[in-house]
């Protein structure tokens, strides 16, 4: 690879790191990432390091928008999962189509959770596999349930997942486009404005009949449409319907509504419009207008697709390749977006990132890694069957990734004091932050020692199991023999050499109180090494013998959020 190309690739890693961390890239994090993804560069790290440093300095002076723009121009976040992509089956018609265009089209009516990301990840990965285009489109034509904070939260979620989009659209900006097509359909007699009472319309429709509105001339329909736009009808008094097959086997497909009147102001565009397209209309127009070639969507959209095909036929368009997949669920993740929004409003949940949820915001907060979610989804692929994911499986995936990078620390839940007598001269210990990655550096764990006595804190849950005479090891430090158990444990030094005895995490001088927020929203309090105060957070760590967690804040009182053991 030429130096120029290498620099461009490094620039992409640095930009990606900056975008992920509020505009500031970190040299160590970037180097670690590059080495993990490009092991072939390991031998040349000395040469590359100054390059990375220089690029980080440059990127950190840019504004967030500039960083994002440049990252996009350079091709987005560098690919991290080469083998997985090779594993993606070819898309139907990929050969004959000149370029592949996919899209992720979330409704900004609630936070994304595990069930939503399949569409996002598959669409993105396929676009990248074929050097195509990936579009992000907010489908917000239901003014009643749009949550304004969701546009940003969803983008944050996608960035965190490492998905970069080439174009971004918001449907509430495109009403004039939809209106133009509505008028074209009306004038061609392919749609009509129906003012029938819903019940009456339905009973006719279910019998395969047509209502009187269906027979109106294009001119009459246009007049009604203009009256809809002008506000002459109230909500519910008129809808624009698409003509379909009146005898379609599924009555729900027949004469579907494409526009309705909504009087609720839209959080983005206020009361500028009162005639709003429904999902099936807006999605069809956009998929065609944006050149989407492949749609990934849940199989619950099967009937919608049948409806949409009538519109495509009216307009003489070819329907994109639609790939459907089953539902992906996880226990506790069955809350719908609207239920989550309600519970947050009522204060029953602390926020969209409440640790009890399976939202991306909650998973991120607990220290799950984006690589984990990507791998889970890629391994599942686009199967039609519903699949359920157990938390244990998710933990196992995450453990594999987190283990490679999480800093190790001692946290002592519910501590009890242990006094160790007859200790030889002891210095504060220097421990590796990661057992197999020397680049992660070291930290010092201070020891409270007076003369030949040293004091530590260890987990009470371990201590209650011991008897006098038991030998245990204060991990990475020394062995001790238990002499007496009481409100505190008394023990004696029993050598430094590694013995086959229980190894217990400990803290000593300067230990800090810390709370760990558990996945059921309870809190475990304990003591943590003083080095926590100087960490740059958030940081994913492994509390030895306790589990993986993400330290969320270090002051006033440190708080970590638990992921899994
Ligand atoms: N906005 C739709 C959804 O989130 C998109 C479905 C689709 O057409 O792919 O369900």
Coordinates of C-alpha atoms and ligand atoms in Angstrom, one line a residue:
X1 CA 0.0 0.0 0.0
X2 CA 1.4 3.4 -0.9
X3 CA 2.1 5.9 1.9
X4 CA -0.7 8.1 0.6
X5 CA -3.2 5.4 0.8
X6 CA -2.0 4.4 4.2
X7 CA -2.4 7.9 5.4
X8 CA -5.9 8.0 4.1
X9 CA -6.8 4.8 5.8
X10 CA -5.3 6.1 9.1
X11 CA -7.2 9.3 8.6
X12 CA -10.4 7.2 8.4
X13 CA -9.7 5.3 11.6
X14 CA -8.9 8.5 13.4
X15 CA -12.0 10.3 12.1
X16 CA -14.1 7.3 13.1
X17 CA -12.6 7.3 16.6
X18 CA -13.2 11.1 16.9
X19 CA -16.8 10.8 15.6
X20 CA -17.5 8.1 18.1
X21 CA -16.0 10.0 21.0
X22 CA -17.5 13.4 20.9
X23 CA -15.0 14.9 18.4
X24 CA -11.8 13.8 20.1
X25 CA -9.7 11.0 18.8
X26 CA -7.3 9.2 21.1
X27 CA -3.9 8.0 19.8
X28 CA -3.8 4.8 21.9
X29 CA -7.4 3.9 21.0
X30 CA -6.7 4.4 17.3
X31 CA -3.4 2.4 17.4
X32 CA -5.1 -0.4 19.2
X33 CA -8.0 -0.5 16.7
X34 CA -5.6 -0.4 13.7
X35 CA -3.5 -3.2 15.1
X36 CA -6.5 -5.3 15.8
X37 CA -7.9 -4.8 12.4
X38 CA -4.7 -4.7 10.4
X39 CA -2.4 -7.2 12.2
X40 CA -0.1 -7.0 9.1
X41 CA 0.9 -3.5 10.3
X42 CA 2.2 -4.7 13.6
X43 CA 5.8 -4.9 12.5
X44 CA 5.8 -1.3 11.3
X45 CA 4.2 0.3 14.3
X46 CA 7.2 2.5 15.0
X47 CA 6.9 4.0 11.6
X48 CA 3.2 4.4 11.8
X49 CA 2.9 5.8 15.3
X50 CA 4.1 9.3 14.4
X51 CA 1.8 9.3 11.5
X52 CA -1.2 8.5 13.7
X53 CA -0.1 11.1 16.2
X54 CA 0.0 13.8 13.5
X55 CA -3.3 12.8 12.1
X56 CA -5.0 12.8 15.6
X57 CA -3.7 16.3 16.2
X58 CA -5.1 17.5 12.9
X59 CA -8.5 15.8 13.3
X60 CA -8.9 17.0 16.9
X61 CA -8.8 20.6 15.7
X62 CA -11.7 20.0 13.3
X63 CA -15.4 20.6 14.2
X64 CA -17.7 17.7 14.6
X65 CA -19.5 18.4 11.3
X66 CA -16.3 18.7 9.4
X67 CA -15.1 15.4 10.9
X68 CA -18.2 13.6 9.8
X69 CA -18.2 15.1 6.4
X70 CA -14.6 14.2 5.8
X71 CA -15.1 10.6 7.1
X72 CA -17.9 10.3 4.6
X73 CA -15.9 11.6 1.8
X74 CA -13.1 9.2 2.5
X75 CA -15.5 6.3 2.4
X76 CA -16.8 6.1 6.0
X77 CA -15.6 3.9 8.8
X78 CA -13.0 1.4 7.5
X79 CA -14.3 -2.1 7.1
X80 CA -13.6 -4.2 10.1
X81 CA -15.2 -7.5 9.3
X82 CA -13.6 -8.7 6.1
X83 CA -14.2 -12.4 6.7
X84 CA -17.8 -11.8 7.7
X85 CA -18.5 -9.9 4.5
X86 CA -17.1 -12.7 2.5
X87 CA -19.6 -14.9 4.3
X88 CA -22.6 -12.8 3.3
X89 CA -24.5 -14.6 0.6
X90 CA -24.8 -12.9 -2.8
X91 CA -27.9 -10.7 -3.2
X92 CA -30.4 -11.7 -5.9
X93 CA -29.9 -9.7 -9.1
X94 CA -26.7 -8.2 -7.8
X95 CA -24.9 -9.1 -11.0
X96 CA -27.3 -7.5 -13.4
X97 CA -27.8 -4.3 -11.5
X98 CA -25.1 -1.7 -12.0
X99 CA -25.1 -0.5 -8.5
X100 CA -26.7 -1.6 -5.2
X101 CA -28.6 0.9 -3.1
X102 CA -30.0 -0.1 0.3
X103 CA -31.7 2.0 3.0
X104 CA -32.5 1.9 6.6
X105 CA -35.8 3.6 7.2
X106 CA -36.6 4.0 10.9
X107 CA -39.6 5.7 12.3
X108 CA -38.4 8.3 14.8
X109 CA -41.1 7.3 17.3
X110 CA -38.9 5.5 19.8
X111 CA -35.4 4.3 20.5
X112 CA -33.9 1.5 18.5
X113 CA -33.5 -1.8 20.1
X114 CA -32.0 -5.2 19.2
X115 CA -35.0 -6.1 17.0
X116 CA -34.4 -3.1 14.7
X117 CA -30.8 -3.4 13.9
X118 CA -31.0 -6.3 11.7
X119 CA -32.4 -4.1 8.9
X120 CA -29.7 -1.5 9.6
X121 CA -26.7 -3.8 9.7
X122 CA -27.7 -6.0 6.8
X123 CA -28.5 -3.0 4.6
X124 CA -25.2 -1.4 5.4
X125 CA -23.1 -4.4 5.1
X126 CA -24.6 -5.3 1.7
X127 CA -24.2 -1.8 0.4
X128 CA -20.5 -1.9 1.4
X129 CA -20.0 -5.4 0.1
X130 CA -21.0 -4.2 -3.4
X131 CA -19.5 -0.8 -3.1
X132 CA -23.0 0.6 -3.3
X133 CA -24.9 3.2 -1.5
X134 CA -26.5 3.1 2.0
X135 CA -29.3 5.6 2.7
X136 CA -30.7 6.6 6.1
X137 CA -34.3 7.8 5.8
X138 CA -36.5 8.9 8.7
X139 CA -40.1 7.9 8.2
X140 CA -41.9 10.5 10.1
X141 CA -45.2 11.0 8.4
X142 CA -47.2 10.1 11.5
X143 CA -47.1 13.5 13.3
X144 CA -48.9 12.1 16.3
X145 CA -46.1 9.8 17.5
X146 CA -42.9 11.4 16.2
X147 CA -40.5 12.0 19.1
X148 CA -38.2 14.9 18.2
X149 CA -35.3 13.5 20.2
X150 CA -35.2 10.3 18.2
X151 CA -33.6 11.7 15.1
X152 CA -30.4 12.3 16.9
X153 CA -30.5 9.3 19.1
X154 CA -31.0 7.0 16.2
X155 CA -28.1 8.6 14.4
X156 CA -26.0 8.2 17.5
X157 CA -26.9 4.6 17.7
X158 CA -26.0 4.0 14.0
X159 CA -22.7 5.7 14.4
X160 CA -21.9 3.7 17.4
X161 CA -22.7 0.6 15.5
X162 CA -20.1 1.8 13.0
X163 CA -22.6 2.2 10.2
X164 CA -22.0 5.2 7.9
X165 CA -24.7 6.4 5.5
X166 CA -24.1 8.1 2.2
X167 CA -27.3 10.0 2.1
X168 CA -29.9 11.1 4.6
X169 CA -33.5 12.0 4.1
X170 CA -36.4 13.0 6.3
X171 CA -39.9 12.3 4.9
X172 CA -41.4 15.3 6.5
X173 CA -39.2 17.4 4.2
X174 CA -40.6 15.7 1.2
X175 CA -44.4 16.3 1.3
X176 CA -44.3 18.2 -2.0
X177 CA -42.8 15.2 -3.7
X178 CA -45.6 13.0 -2.4
X179 CA -48.3 15.6 -3.3
X180 CA -47.0 15.6 -6.9
X181 CA -47.4 11.9 -7.2
X182 CA -50.8 12.0 -5.6
X183 CA -51.9 14.5 -8.3
X184 CA -50.5 12.4 -11.0
X185 CA -52.4 9.3 -9.8
X186 CA -55.6 11.3 -9.4
X187 CA -55.3 12.7 -12.9
X188 CA -54.7 9.3 -14.3
X189 CA -57.7 7.8 -12.5
X190 CA -55.5 5.5 -10.4
X191 CA -56.4 7.0 -7.1
X192 CA -59.5 8.8 -5.6
X193 CA -60.5 10.8 -2.7
X194 CA -62.9 8.8 -0.6
X195 CA -65.3 10.5 1.8
X196 CA -67.2 7.5 2.9
X197 CA -67.5 6.6 6.6
X198 CA -64.9 4.0 7.4
X199 CA -67.4 1.3 8.5
X200 CA -69.5 1.7 5.3
X201 CA -66.4 1.6 3.1
X202 CA -65.1 -1.5 4.8
X203 CA -68.2 -3.5 4.5
X204 CA -68.3 -2.7 0.8
X205 CA -64.7 -3.5 0.4
X206 CA -64.9 -6.8 2.2
X207 CA -67.6 -7.8 -0.2
X208 CA -65.4 -6.9 -3.1
X209 CA -67.5 -3.8 -4.0
X210 CA -66.5 -0.3 -4.9
X211 CA -67.8 2.9 -3.2
X212 CA -69.2 5.7 -5.1
X213 CA -66.1 7.8 -4.8
X214 CA -64.2 5.3 -6.8
X215 CA -66.2 6.2 -9.9
X216 CA -65.6 10.0 -9.7
X217 CA -63.9 11.6 -12.6
X218 CA -60.3 12.8 -12.3
X219 CA -61.5 16.4 -12.3
X220 CA -63.9 15.8 -9.4
X221 CA -61.2 14.0 -7.5
X222 CA -58.7 16.8 -8.1
X223 CA -61.3 19.2 -6.7
X224 CA -61.7 17.0 -3.6
X225 CA -58.0 16.8 -3.2
X226 CA -57.6 20.5 -3.3
X227 CA -60.3 20.8 -0.7
X228 CA -58.4 18.3 1.5
X229 CA -55.3 20.5 1.2
X230 CA -57.3 23.7 1.8
X231 CA -58.7 22.4 5.1
X232 CA -62.3 21.9 4.0
X233 CA -62.4 18.5 5.5
X234 CA -61.7 17.6 9.1
X235 CA -59.5 14.7 10.1
X236 CA -61.3 11.4 9.2
X237 CA -63.6 13.0 6.6
X238 CA -61.5 12.3 3.5
X239 CA -58.7 10.0 2.5
X240 CA -56.9 9.4 -0.7
X241 CA -57.1 5.8 -1.7
X242 CA -55.1 3.8 -4.3
X243 CA -57.1 1.7 -6.7
X244 CA -56.2 -2.0 -6.4
X245 CA -57.9 -5.2 -7.4
X246 CA -61.3 -5.1 -5.8
X247 CA -61.3 -8.9 -5.6
X248 CA -57.8 -9.2 -4.1
X249 CA -57.9 -12.4 -1.9
X250 CA -56.8 -10.3 1.1
X251 CA -59.4 -7.6 1.7
X252 CA -56.8 -5.6 3.7
X253 CA -54.9 -5.1 0.5
X254 CA -57.9 -3.6 -1.4
X255 CA -58.1 0.1 -2.0
X256 CA -55.6 1.1 0.6
X257 CA -55.4 4.6 2.0
X258 CA -52.4 6.6 0.9
X259 CA -53.1 10.1 2.5
X260 CA -55.1 11.2 5.4
X261 CA -55.8 14.5 7.2
X262 CA -53.9 15.1 10.5
X263 CA -54.5 18.1 12.6
X264 CA -51.8 17.4 15.2
X265 CA -48.8 19.6 14.5
X266 CA -45.7 17.8 13.4
X267 CA -42.7 18.2 15.8
X268 CA -40.5 19.2 12.9
X269 CA -42.7 21.1 10.5
X270 CA -45.5 22.2 12.7
X271 CA -48.8 22.9 11.1
X272 CA -47.4 23.5 7.7
X273 CA -49.2 20.5 6.3
X274 CA -52.5 18.8 7.2
X275 CA -52.5 16.1 4.6
X276 CA -50.0 13.4 5.3
X277 CA -49.0 10.3 3.3
X278 CA -49.3 7.0 5.1
X279 CA -46.4 4.6 5.4
X280 CA -47.1 2.5 2.2
X281 CA -47.3 5.5 0.0
X282 CA -44.3 7.4 1.3
X283 CA -42.1 4.3 1.4
X284 CA -42.9 3.3 -2.2
X285 CA -42.3 6.7 -3.7
X286 CA -39.0 7.1 -1.8
X287 CA -37.7 3.7 -2.5
X288 CA -38.2 4.3 -6.2
X289 CA -37.1 8.0 -6.2
X290 CA -33.9 7.2 -4.2
X291 CA -33.0 4.3 -6.5
X292 CA -33.2 1.6 -3.8
X293 CA -32.4 -1.7 -5.3
X294 CA -32.7 -4.0 -2.3
X295 CA -35.0 -3.7 0.8
X296 CA -34.3 -5.6 4.0
X297 CA -37.4 -5.6 6.2
X298 CA -39.2 -7.7 8.7
X299 CA -41.7 -10.3 7.4
X300 CA -44.5 -8.4 9.1
X301 CA -44.4 -6.1 6.1
X302 CA -45.5 -8.8 3.7
X303 CA -49.0 -7.5 3.3
X304 CA -47.7 -3.9 2.9
X305 CA -45.5 -5.1 0.1
X306 CA -48.6 -6.4 -1.7
X307 CA -50.2 -3.1 -1.3
X308 CA -47.2 -1.2 -2.5
X309 CA -46.9 -3.3 -5.7
X310 CA -50.2 -1.9 -6.9
X311 CA -48.7 1.6 -6.7
X312 CA -45.6 0.5 -8.5
X313 CA -47.7 -1.0 -11.2
X314 CA -49.7 2.3 -11.6
X315 CA -46.6 4.3 -11.9
X316 CA -44.9 1.8 -14.2
X317 CA -42.0 1.2 -11.9
X318 CA -40.2 -2.0 -11.0
X319 CA -40.4 -3.1 -7.4
X320 CA -37.0 -3.4 -5.6
X321 CA -35.8 -6.8 -4.5
X322 CA -37.3 -7.2 -1.0
X323 CA -35.6 -9.5 1.4
X324 CA -37.6 -10.4 4.5
X325 CA -36.5 -11.8 7.8
X326 CA -38.1 -13.0 11.0
X327 CA -38.3 -11.3 14.2
X328 CA -35.3 -11.2 16.5
X329 CA -36.3 -11.0 20.2
X330 CA -34.6 -11.2 23.5
X331 CA -36.2 -11.8 26.9
X332 CA -37.1 -8.4 28.4
X333 CA -36.7 -6.8 25.0
X334 CA -40.3 -7.2 24.0
X335 CA -41.3 -3.7 25.0
X336 CA -42.4 -1.8 21.9
X337 CA -41.0 1.6 21.1
X338 CA -44.2 3.3 22.1
X339 CA -44.4 1.4 25.4
X340 CA -40.8 2.5 26.1
X341 CA -41.6 6.1 25.3
X342 CA -44.7 6.0 27.6
X343 CA -42.8 4.4 30.5
X344 CA -40.0 7.0 30.3
X345 CA -42.6 9.8 30.3
X346 CA -44.3 8.3 33.4
X347 CA -40.9 8.0 35.1
X348 CA -41.1 4.2 35.3
X349 CA -37.9 3.9 33.4
X350 CA -35.0 6.3 34.0
X351 CA -34.6 7.0 30.3
X352 CA -34.2 5.3 26.9
X353 CA -30.9 3.9 28.2
X354 CA -32.5 2.4 31.4
X355 CA -30.4 -0.7 32.1
X356 CA -33.4 -2.9 32.1
X357 CA -34.0 -2.3 28.4
X358 CA -32.6 -3.9 25.3
X359 CA -32.3 -0.6 23.5
X360 CA -29.0 0.2 21.8
X361 CA -28.7 3.1 24.2
X362 CA -29.0 0.8 27.2
X363 CA -26.6 -1.8 25.7
X364 CA -24.1 0.9 24.9
X365 CA -24.4 2.2 28.5
X366 CA -23.7 -1.2 29.9
X367 CA -20.5 -1.5 27.9
X368 CA -21.6 -3.8 25.1
X369 CA -19.4 -3.4 22.1
X370 CA -20.7 -2.5 18.7
X371 CA -18.7 -5.4 17.2
X372 CA -20.7 -7.8 19.3
X373 CA -24.1 -6.7 17.9
X374 CA -22.7 -6.7 14.4
X375 CA -21.4 -10.2 14.7
X376 CA -24.6 -11.5 16.3
X377 CA -26.7 -10.1 13.4
X378 CA -24.2 -11.2 10.7
X379 CA -24.2 -14.7 12.2
X380 CA -28.0 -14.8 12.1
X381 CA -28.2 -13.5 8.6
X382 CA -31.5 -12.8 7.0
X383 CA -33.4 -15.9 8.0
X384 CA -37.2 -15.9 7.7
X385 CA -37.8 -17.8 10.9
X386 CA -38.2 -15.8 14.1
X387 CA -35.2 -16.2 16.3
X388 CA -34.8 -15.5 19.9
X389 CA -31.5 -14.5 21.3
X390 CA -30.7 -15.3 24.9
X391 CA -28.9 -12.8 27.1
X392 CA -26.3 -15.6 27.7
X393 CA -25.5 -15.8 24.0
X394 CA -25.2 -12.0 23.8
X395 CA -22.9 -12.1 26.8
X396 CA -20.8 -14.8 25.3
X397 CA -20.3 -12.8 22.1
X398 CA -19.5 -9.7 24.0
X399 CA -17.2 -11.3 26.4
X400 CA -15.0 -12.4 23.5
X401 CA -14.6 -8.9 22.2
X402 CA -14.5 -7.1 25.5
X403 CA -11.9 -9.5 26.9
X404 CA -9.4 -8.2 24.3
X405 CA -9.6 -4.6 25.3
X406 CA -11.1 -4.1 28.7
X407 CA -8.8 -2.7 31.3
X408 CA -8.6 -4.9 34.4
X409 CA -9.3 -3.4 37.8
X410 CA -10.0 -4.6 41.3
X411 CA -13.5 -3.9 42.7
X412 CA -14.5 -5.3 46.0
X413 CA -18.3 -5.6 46.5
X414 CA -19.6 -5.5 50.0
X415 CA -16.1 -5.4 51.5
X416 CA -14.7 -6.7 54.8
X417 CA -11.3 -5.7 56.2
X418 CA -8.4 -8.1 56.4
X419 CA -5.3 -7.4 58.5
X420 CA -2.2 -9.3 57.5
X421 CA 0.6 -9.6 60.0
X422 CA 4.2 -10.5 59.6
X423 CA 4.4 -9.0 56.1
X424 CA 7.9 -8.5 54.7
X425 CA 8.6 -5.1 53.3
X426 CA 6.0 -4.3 50.6
X427 CA 5.9 -1.7 48.0
X428 CA 2.8 -0.5 46.3
X429 CA 2.2 -3.0 43.5
X430 CA 2.4 -2.3 39.8
X431 CA -0.1 -4.3 37.9
X432 CA -0.7 -4.8 34.2
X433 CA -3.9 -3.2 32.9
X434 CA -4.4 -6.1 30.5
X435 CA -2.9 -9.6 31.0
X436 CA -1.9 -10.1 27.4
X437 CA -1.6 -6.7 25.9
X438 CA 1.4 -4.8 27.3
X439 CA 0.4 -1.7 25.4
X440 CA -2.5 -1.3 27.8
X441 CA 0.1 -0.1 30.3
X442 CA 0.3 -0.5 34.0
X443 CA -1.3 1.0 37.1
X444 CA -0.2 1.2 40.7
X445 CA -2.3 -0.2 43.5
X446 CA -1.3 1.4 46.8
X447 CA -0.9 -0.7 49.9
X448 CA -1.7 0.4 53.4
X449 CA 1.2 -0.9 55.5
X450 CA 2.4 0.0 58.9
X451 CA 5.5 -1.9 60.1
X452 CA 4.8 -5.5 59.4
X453 CA 1.0 -5.1 59.3
X454 CA -0.9 -4.4 56.1
X455 CA -4.6 -3.7 55.7
X456 CA -6.8 -4.7 52.8
X457 CA -10.4 -4.9 51.9
X458 CA -11.8 -8.1 50.3
X459 CA -15.3 -9.3 49.4
X460 CA -17.2 -10.5 52.4
X461 CA -18.9 -13.1 50.3
X462 CA -15.6 -14.9 49.9
X463 CA -14.4 -14.4 53.5
X464 CA -17.5 -16.0 55.0
X465 CA -16.6 -19.3 53.4
X466 CA -13.1 -19.6 54.9
X467 CA -12.0 -21.3 58.1
X468 CA -9.1 -20.5 60.3
X469 CA -6.0 -22.1 58.8
X470 CA -7.2 -21.7 55.2
X471 CA -4.7 -20.2 52.8
X472 CA -5.8 -17.7 50.2
X473 CA -4.0 -15.5 47.8
X474 CA -4.5 -11.7 47.5
X475 CA -4.4 -11.7 43.7
X476 CA -1.1 -10.7 42.1
X477 CA 0.4 -10.0 45.5
X478 CA 0.9 -12.6 48.2
X479 CA -0.6 -15.6 50.0
X480 CA -2.0 -15.3 53.5
X481 CA -3.2 -17.8 56.1
X482 CA -6.4 -17.0 57.9
X483 CA -5.9 -16.8 61.7
X484 CA -9.2 -15.4 63.0
X485 CA -12.6 -14.3 61.7
X486 CA -14.6 -11.6 63.2
X487 CA -15.8 -8.1 62.2
X488 CA -12.5 -8.1 60.4
X489 CA -10.3 -11.0 59.3
X490 CA -6.9 -11.5 60.8
X491 CA -4.3 -13.3 58.8
X492 CA -0.6 -13.8 58.4
X493 CA 1.7 -13.5 55.4
X494 CA 2.3 -16.9 53.7
X495 CA 4.8 -16.3 51.0
X496 CA 4.8 -14.6 47.6
X497 CA 5.0 -17.6 45.4
X498 CA 2.0 -18.7 43.4
X499 CA 0.0 -21.4 45.2
X500 CA -3.0 -23.3 44.0
X501 CA -5.4 -21.5 46.4
X502 CA -8.3 -19.2 45.9
X503 CA -7.2 -15.9 44.4
X504 CA -9.1 -12.9 45.7
X505 CA -9.3 -9.3 44.4
X506 CA -8.5 -6.7 47.0
X507 CA -8.0 -3.0 47.5
X508 CA -6.1 -1.2 50.2
X509 CA -4.9 2.4 50.7
X510 CA -6.9 5.1 49.0
X511 CA -9.6 2.8 47.8
X512 CA -12.7 4.7 46.6
X513 CA -16.3 3.9 47.2
X514 CA -18.1 3.0 44.0
X515 CA -21.6 2.0 43.0
X516 CA -22.3 -0.6 40.3
X517 CA -25.6 -0.3 38.6
X518 CA -26.8 -3.9 37.8
X519 CA -29.0 -4.9 34.9
X520 CA -32.1 -5.2 37.1
X521 CA -31.5 -1.5 38.2
X522 CA -30.4 -2.5 41.7
X523 CA -27.0 -1.2 42.9
X524 CA -24.1 -3.0 44.4
X525 CA -21.7 -0.8 46.5
X526 CA -18.1 -1.5 47.2
X527 CA -14.6 -0.2 47.0
X528 CA -12.4 0.2 43.9
X529 CA -8.8 1.0 43.3
X530 CA -7.9 4.7 43.6
X531 CA -6.7 4.8 40.1
X532 CA -10.3 5.0 39.0
X533 CA -10.3 8.7 39.9
X534 CA -7.9 9.5 37.1
X535 CA -9.5 7.4 34.3
X536 CA -10.9 9.0 31.2
X537 CA -14.5 7.8 31.1
X538 CA -16.6 6.3 29.9
X539 CA -14.4 3.3 29.9
X540 CA -15.1 -0.4 29.5
X541 CA -13.4 -2.4 32.2
X542 CA -13.3 -5.9 33.7
X543 CA -13.6 -5.9 37.4
X544 CA -11.7 -9.1 38.2
X545 CA -13.8 -11.9 39.5
X546 CA -16.9 -9.6 39.3
X547 CA -17.5 -8.9 35.6
X548 CA -17.4 -6.5 32.7
X549 CA -18.8 -3.1 33.2
X550 CA -18.6 0.4 31.8
X551 CA -17.4 3.1 34.2
X552 CA -19.8 6.0 33.5
X553 CA -18.4 8.6 35.8
X554 CA -15.6 9.0 38.3
X555 CA -16.8 11.9 40.4
X556 CA -18.3 12.9 42.7
X557 CA -18.8 9.2 43.4
X558 CA -17.7 6.7 40.8
X559 CA -20.4 4.8 39.0
X560 CA -20.1 1.8 36.8
X561 CA -22.8 0.1 34.8
X562 CA -22.6 -3.7 34.8
X563 CA -22.6 -5.7 31.6
X564 CA -22.1 -9.3 32.4
X565 CA -19.7 -11.7 34.1
Ligands
LIG1 N1 -40.3 2.6 8.5 C1 -40.6 1.3 8.3 C2 -40.3 0.5 9.6 O1 -39.5 1.0 10.4 C3 -39.7 0.7 7.2 C4 -40.2 -0.7 6.8 C5 -39.8 -1.0 5.4 O2 -40.4 -0.7 4.4 O3 -38.7 -1.5 5.3 O4 -40.9 -0.5 9.9

